[in-house]
XYZ file of N, CA, C and O in Angstrom:
492
model
N -40.149 -5.964 -103.197
C -40.380 -6.600 -101.833
C -40.778 -5.511 -100.833
O -41.224 -4.431 -101.070
N -41.766 -5.694 -100.248
C -42.277 -4.474 -99.361
C -41.683 -4.537 -97.606
O -41.458 -5.381 -97.191
N -41.742 -3.180 -97.226
C -41.810 -2.774 -95.975
C -42.496 -2.683 -95.016
O -43.773 -2.008 -95.474
N -42.474 -3.154 -93.996
C -43.813 -2.791 -92.894
C -43.353 -2.056 -91.888
O -42.127 -2.583 -90.894
N -43.853 -1.314 -91.437
C -43.790 -0.564 -89.941
C -45.219 -0.832 -88.963
O -46.095 0.120 -89.522
N -45.154 -0.815 -88.102
C -46.171 -1.337 -86.965
C -45.962 0.135 -86.346
O -45.129 0.839 -86.095
N -47.430 0.652 -85.639
C -47.384 1.729 -84.896
C -49.137 1.504 -84.144
O -49.717 0.433 -84.484
N -48.559 1.895 -82.646
C -49.917 2.374 -82.412
C -50.057 1.637 -80.576
O -51.097 1.385 -80.148
N -48.852 0.821 -80.288
C -48.962 0.144 -79.041
C -48.419 1.111 -78.377
O -48.664 2.741 -78.327
N -48.963 0.663 -76.746
C -48.836 1.604 -75.607
C -49.071 0.649 -74.530
O -49.436 -0.553 -74.484
N -49.175 1.701 -73.388
C -49.793 1.091 -72.140
C -51.166 1.409 -72.022
O -51.722 2.406 -72.480
N -52.032 0.382 -71.371
C -53.690 0.490 -71.302
C -53.674 -0.436 -70.096
O -53.509 -1.438 -70.116
N -54.916 -0.243 -69.615
C -55.921 -1.048 -68.705
C -56.385 -1.927 -69.327
O -56.706 -2.071 -70.161
N -56.485 -2.698 -68.404
C -57.308 -4.018 -68.613
C -58.790 -3.433 -68.889
O -59.472 -2.914 -68.092
N -59.460 -3.960 -70.106
C -60.785 -3.728 -70.633
C -60.612 -2.666 -71.979
O -61.647 -2.453 -72.016
N -59.332 -2.230 -71.974
C -59.456 -1.082 -72.400
C -59.074 -1.339 -74.010
O -59.231 -2.696 -74.527
N -59.139 -0.336 -74.874
C -58.683 -0.906 -76.746
C -57.580 -0.141 -76.838
O -57.101 1.164 -75.954
N -57.076 -0.561 -77.951
C -55.894 -0.137 -78.349
C -56.378 -0.193 -80.146
O -56.739 -1.739 -80.687
N -55.609 0.604 -81.072
C -55.433 0.613 -82.707
C -54.532 0.062 -82.985
O -53.255 1.144 -82.919
N -53.622 -0.872 -83.980
C -52.495 -1.216 -84.067
C -52.615 -0.749 -85.486
O -53.669 -1.305 -86.031
N -51.713 -0.133 -86.151
C -51.519 0.011 -87.567
C -50.417 -0.473 -88.244
O -48.909 -0.546 -87.231
N -50.262 -1.324 -89.256
C -49.417 -1.925 -90.180
C -49.350 -1.054 -91.627
O -50.038 -1.421 -92.277
N -48.381 -0.236 -91.723
C -48.321 0.560 -92.933
C -46.699 0.113 -93.839
O -45.866 -0.451 -93.456
N -47.337 -0.483 -95.051
C -46.439 -1.080 -96.313
C -45.969 -0.028 -97.037
O -46.804 0.990 -97.437
N -44.935 -0.262 -97.640
C -43.950 0.532 -98.494
C -43.479 -0.170 -99.696
O -42.498 -1.280 -98.947
N -42.844 0.030 -100.384
C -41.825 -0.508 -101.502
C -43.007 -1.509 -102.503
O -42.857 -1.170 -103.389
N -44.039 -1.949 -102.070
C -44.914 -2.536 -103.378
C -46.323 -2.377 -102.445
O -46.342 -2.205 -101.248
N -47.328 -2.418 -103.259
C -48.784 -2.458 -103.272
C -49.319 -3.196 -102.159
O -48.942 -4.734 -102.126
N -49.783 -3.288 -100.989
C -50.538 -4.067 -99.825
C -51.491 -4.929 -100.686
O -51.310 -6.127 -99.987
N -52.113 -4.729 -101.618
C -52.901 -5.505 -101.865
C -52.484 -6.632 -102.735
O -52.959 -7.763 -103.034
N -51.152 -6.883 -102.883
C -50.654 -7.746 -103.590
C -50.169 -9.063 -102.111
O -49.802 -10.543 -102.872
N -50.574 -8.987 -101.100
C -50.188 -9.542 -100.042
C -51.424 -10.222 -99.159
O -52.136 -8.996 -98.875
N -51.329 -11.234 -98.447
C -51.809 -11.758 -97.556
C -51.181 -11.402 -96.402
O -50.103 -10.934 -96.351
N -51.799 -10.803 -95.484
C -51.501 -10.471 -94.076
C -51.421 -10.703 -92.604
O -52.929 -11.536 -92.779
N -50.787 -10.841 -91.533
C -51.073 -11.185 -90.404
C -50.520 -10.481 -89.289
O -49.610 -9.929 -89.682
N -51.316 -11.021 -87.981
C -50.606 -10.576 -86.989
C -50.060 -11.579 -85.864
O -51.069 -12.766 -86.046
N -48.899 -11.211 -85.677
C -48.153 -12.061 -84.387
C -48.177 -11.733 -83.433
O -48.196 -9.982 -83.367
N -48.054 -12.016 -82.489
C -47.062 -11.664 -80.755
C -46.564 -12.463 -80.362
O -46.548 -13.681 -80.444
N -45.491 -11.660 -79.473
C -44.503 -12.518 -78.501
C -44.425 -11.874 -77.311
O -44.245 -10.402 -77.031
N -44.973 -12.465 -76.273
C -45.044 -12.393 -74.962
C -43.636 -12.628 -74.363
O -43.237 -13.668 -74.790
N -43.153 -11.805 -73.302
C -41.818 -12.171 -72.729
C -41.845 -13.528 -72.450
O -42.573 -14.274 -71.696
N -40.818 -13.931 -72.564
C -40.308 -15.596 -72.222
C -41.210 -16.657 -73.155
O -41.035 -17.980 -72.587
N -41.926 -16.272 -74.147
C -42.555 -17.145 -74.775
C -42.056 -17.429 -76.529
O -41.798 -16.311 -76.889
N -42.815 -18.381 -77.114
C -42.864 -18.070 -78.641
C -43.806 -17.162 -79.091
O -44.511 -17.215 -78.538
N -43.465 -16.728 -80.253
C -44.195 -16.149 -81.052
C -45.878 -16.900 -81.164
O -45.455 -17.989 -82.192
N -46.591 -16.160 -81.619
C -47.981 -16.613 -81.819
C -48.814 -16.093 -82.341
O -48.639 -15.007 -82.898
N -49.435 -16.791 -83.518
C -50.522 -16.596 -84.025
C -51.447 -15.392 -83.784
O -52.111 -16.002 -82.663
N -52.442 -14.471 -84.360
C -52.995 -13.976 -83.635
C -54.217 -13.689 -84.663
O -55.595 -14.041 -84.233
N -54.175 -13.340 -86.010
C -55.013 -13.104 -86.902
C -54.948 -12.672 -88.539
O -53.092 -12.612 -88.265
N -55.225 -13.199 -89.145
C -54.878 -13.005 -90.550
C -55.817 -12.422 -91.541
O -57.142 -13.050 -91.136
N -55.859 -11.645 -92.698
C -56.388 -11.611 -93.329
C -55.973 -11.851 -95.034
O -54.981 -11.760 -95.384
N -57.231 -11.998 -95.352
C -56.640 -12.187 -97.464
C -56.736 -10.855 -97.955
O -56.688 -9.879 -97.316
N -56.243 -10.830 -99.202
C -55.475 -9.726 -99.971
C -56.813 -8.782 -100.184
O -56.369 -7.661 -100.011
N -57.734 -9.471 -100.524
C -59.157 -8.568 -100.802
C -59.475 -8.009 -99.154
O -60.343 -6.947 -98.931
N -59.427 -8.685 -98.282
C -60.103 -8.289 -96.956
C -61.305 -9.068 -96.791
O -61.836 -8.742 -95.787
N -61.606 -10.060 -97.569
C -63.112 -10.526 -97.818
C -62.994 -11.567 -96.332
O -64.159 -11.617 -95.706
N -61.734 -12.274 -96.310
C -62.068 -13.449 -95.197
C -60.528 -12.934 -94.268
O -59.935 -12.250 -94.614
N -61.416 -13.318 -92.801
C -60.419 -13.401 -91.935
C -60.446 -14.273 -90.699
O -61.030 -15.245 -91.230
N -59.178 -15.019 -90.287
C -59.273 -15.580 -89.571
C -58.443 -15.265 -88.031
O -57.907 -14.626 -88.362
N -59.055 -15.922 -87.022
C -58.448 -15.474 -85.892
C -57.986 -16.412 -84.668
O -58.580 -17.497 -84.450
N -57.107 -16.287 -83.455
C -56.608 -17.505 -82.635
C -57.866 -17.406 -81.784
O -58.523 -16.119 -81.894
N -58.226 -18.464 -81.168
C -59.333 -18.610 -80.176
C -58.996 -17.664 -79.066
O -60.294 -17.025 -78.355
N -57.886 -17.515 -78.614
C -58.045 -15.989 -77.513
C -58.358 -15.027 -77.588
O -57.892 -14.178 -76.704
N -58.275 -14.301 -78.946
C -58.583 -13.416 -79.393
C -60.166 -13.119 -79.948
O -60.709 -12.318 -80.526
N -60.852 -14.378 -80.288
C -62.062 -14.013 -81.257
C -62.910 -13.401 -80.481
O -62.876 -13.596 -79.363
N -63.174 -12.616 -81.310
C -64.319 -11.513 -80.183
C -64.124 -10.662 -80.099
O -64.879 -9.687 -79.267
N -62.758 -10.219 -79.844
C -62.764 -9.139 -78.979
C -61.535 -8.394 -79.710
O -61.190 -6.754 -80.137
N -60.917 -8.931 -80.866
C -59.917 -8.327 -81.482
C -60.681 -8.254 -83.469
O -61.177 -9.202 -83.813
N -60.091 -7.383 -83.972
C -60.516 -7.259 -85.569
C -59.914 -6.756 -86.236
O -58.782 -5.754 -85.822
N -59.253 -7.223 -87.732
C -58.533 -7.142 -88.335
C -58.525 -7.063 -89.745
O -59.941 -7.066 -89.736
N -58.549 -5.493 -90.311
C -58.880 -4.891 -91.224
C -58.069 -4.176 -92.385
O -56.730 -4.260 -91.507
N -58.124 -4.007 -93.203
C -57.293 -3.281 -94.265
C -57.794 -2.110 -95.000
O -58.976 -2.425 -95.433
N -57.103 -1.409 -95.200
C -57.344 -0.424 -96.391
C -56.146 -0.383 -97.516
O -55.254 0.224 -97.450
N -56.124 -0.771 -98.371
C -55.559 -1.092 -99.462
C -54.930 0.102 -100.058
O -54.164 0.124 -100.249
N -56.007 0.918 -100.322
C -55.891 2.317 -100.887
C -54.669 2.985 -100.038
O -53.997 3.960 -100.332
N -54.757 2.893 -98.857
C -53.746 3.445 -97.796
C -52.688 2.674 -97.801
O -51.809 2.721 -96.592
N -52.791 1.034 -98.057
C -51.622 0.669 -97.971
C -51.435 0.371 -96.278
O -50.188 0.197 -95.722
N -52.293 -0.081 -95.916
C -52.189 -0.198 -94.108
C -53.249 -1.415 -93.798
O -54.385 -1.402 -94.049
N -52.587 -1.966 -93.035
C -53.423 -2.774 -92.545
C -54.070 -2.548 -90.823
O -52.839 -1.977 -89.941
N -54.792 -2.889 -90.016
C -55.027 -2.219 -88.882
C -55.485 -3.728 -87.954
O -56.285 -4.856 -88.291
N -54.977 -3.673 -86.452
C -55.479 -4.458 -85.851
C -56.404 -3.974 -84.287
O -55.680 -3.192 -83.589
N -57.732 -4.151 -84.304
C -58.397 -3.529 -83.594
C -58.603 -4.264 -82.232
O -59.080 -5.406 -82.350
N -58.118 -4.106 -81.092
C -58.134 -4.597 -80.045
C -59.335 -3.970 -78.691
O -58.760 -3.038 -78.133
N -60.021 -4.851 -78.359
C -61.103 -4.215 -77.539
C -60.932 -5.277 -76.308
O -60.248 -6.679 -76.557
N -61.400 -4.980 -75.434
C -61.661 -5.427 -73.739
C -60.249 -6.315 -73.968
O -60.278 -7.835 -73.659
N -59.189 -5.572 -73.517
C -57.788 -5.978 -73.772
C -57.509 -6.877 -72.170
O -58.508 -6.241 -71.197
N -56.431 -7.821 -72.077
C -56.344 -8.784 -70.757
C -55.110 -8.523 -70.615
O -54.217 -8.133 -71.886
N -54.428 -8.443 -69.566
C -53.043 -8.984 -68.952
C -52.350 -9.622 -69.746
O -51.218 -9.445 -70.609
N -52.916 -10.692 -70.254
C -52.670 -11.876 -70.777
C -51.924 -11.670 -72.281
O -51.326 -12.191 -73.274
N -52.978 -10.289 -73.083
C -52.472 -9.704 -73.985
C -51.031 -8.846 -74.489
O -50.998 -8.485 -75.434
N -50.662 -8.536 -73.165
C -49.287 -8.114 -73.485
C -48.367 -8.987 -74.123
O -48.205 -9.825 -74.031
N -47.472 -8.228 -75.153
C -47.076 -9.153 -75.957
C -46.251 -7.433 -76.960
O -47.026 -6.536 -76.998
N -45.252 -7.788 -77.516
C -44.530 -7.311 -78.826
C -45.356 -8.108 -79.683
O -45.617 -9.119 -79.927
N -46.193 -7.018 -80.778
C -47.065 -7.685 -82.110
C -46.257 -7.066 -83.202
O -46.021 -5.744 -83.423
N -46.655 -8.162 -83.796
C -45.927 -8.128 -85.449
C -46.762 -8.555 -86.863
O -48.000 -8.924 -86.356
N -46.562 -7.062 -87.386
C -47.418 -7.670 -88.902
C -46.254 -8.041 -89.750
O -45.351 -8.474 -89.660
N -47.281 -9.123 -90.523
C -46.347 -9.750 -91.352
C -47.033 -10.500 -93.083
O -48.236 -9.833 -92.702
N -46.564 -10.439 -93.730
C -46.978 -9.818 -95.409
C -46.335 -11.091 -95.853
O -45.608 -11.815 -95.852
N -47.455 -12.095 -96.926
C -46.922 -13.123 -97.908
C -47.854 -12.854 -99.064
O -48.949 -12.538 -98.910
N -46.935 -13.408 -100.094
C -48.040 -13.473 -101.267
C -48.768 -14.932 -101.336
O -47.814 -16.318 -100.969
N -49.774 -15.178 -101.513
C -50.749 -16.294 -101.492
C -51.664 -16.329 -100.693
O -52.191 -15.097 -100.433
N -52.238 -17.213 -100.339
C -53.231 -17.560 -99.369
C -53.172 -17.037 -98.383
O -51.529 -16.992 -97.689
N -53.914 -16.573 -97.134
C -53.620 -16.035 -95.662
C -53.319 -17.479 -95.109
O -53.647 -18.719 -95.604
N -52.657 -17.515 -94.075
C -52.088 -18.252 -93.532
C -51.933 -18.171 -92.087
O -51.583 -16.737 -91.167
N -51.965 -19.046 -90.764
C -51.730 -19.268 -89.407
C -50.334 -19.427 -89.071
O -50.126 -19.233 -87.899
N -49.525 -19.727 -90.022
C -48.490 -20.409 -89.810
C -47.038 -19.100 -90.090
O -46.990 -18.449 -91.128
N -46.586 -18.782 -88.799
C -45.631 -17.764 -89.046
C -44.448 -17.903 -89.908
O -43.789 -17.238 -91.038
N -44.354 -19.222 -90.266
C -43.144 -19.325 -91.212
C -43.410 -19.070 -93.108
O -42.898 -19.338 -94.079
N -44.510 -18.958 -93.260
C -45.490 -19.002 -94.480
C -45.108 -17.450 -94.598
O -45.398 -17.118 -95.874
N -44.565 -16.746 -93.631
C -44.637 -14.899 -93.982
C -43.293 -14.882 -94.168
O -42.297 -15.023 -93.705
N -42.827 -14.296 -95.477
C -41.445 -13.385 -96.027
C -40.903 -12.365 -95.505
O -40.273 -12.252 -94.851
N -42.275 -11.374 -95.196
C -41.957 -9.917 -94.590
C -42.430 -9.760 -93.350
O -43.385 -9.749 -93.668
N -41.387 -9.004 -92.365
C -42.046 -8.844 -90.717
C -41.685 -7.226 -90.739
O -40.729 -6.538 -91.136
N -42.568 -6.588 -89.735
C -41.832 -5.721 -89.420
C -41.397 -5.609 -88.196
O -41.183 -6.745 -87.496
N -40.822 -4.606 -87.174
C -40.227 -4.120 -86.170
C -40.554 -4.664 -84.735
O -40.448 -5.077 -83.982
N -42.109 -4.546 -85.089
C -43.053 -4.447 -83.356
C -43.431 -3.446 -83.143
O -42.491 -2.444 -83.169
N -44.418 -3.718 -82.479
C -44.819 -2.623 -81.311
C -45.389 -3.186 -80.283
O -46.226 -4.195 -80.098
N -44.833 -2.815 -78.913
C -44.862 -3.134 -77.730
C -46.604 -3.088 -77.156
O -47.034 -1.634 -77.447
N -47.359 -3.883 -76.697
C -48.614 -3.471 -76.302
C -48.246 -4.143 -74.726
O -48.061 -5.201 -74.339
N -49.211 -3.372 -73.969
C -48.781 -3.527 -72.479
C -50.152 -3.258 -71.747
O -50.703 -2.212 -71.891
N -50.464 -4.132 -71.296
C -51.890 -4.228 -70.661
C -51.935 -4.293 -69.038
O -51.203 -5.764 -68.510
N -52.600 -3.230 -68.219
C -51.860 -3.305 -66.573
C -53.142 -3.821 -66.064
O -54.363 -3.527 -66.707
N -53.405 -4.117 -64.921
C -54.327 -4.742 -64.167
C -55.155 -3.867 -63.242
O -54.307 -2.576 -62.892
């Protein structure tokens, strides 16, 4: 199985940028489709974006489309989430997740999860 560790979270002003990383160990990342999810205080965890094993195809939630970009470097066993034009409503704990098979927008499809990294966007 694969272990996932997120990093790169922090405090940023609205309009700013952050890049999150998700480093995998235990198995090669190229075996997994990957996703990013987030959970804001008092809310359910929600889908952000997902990417196929090869990185050729991606899919985004409407709320982040055009602002966030998911990418992966299978040679480095790492997935990235570039977040631009951040808004206060992007404040959440961000989780990366892995699944064997097709990419998915549903969190119950993912078998492996990181511990999360906090992103706080101030106004």
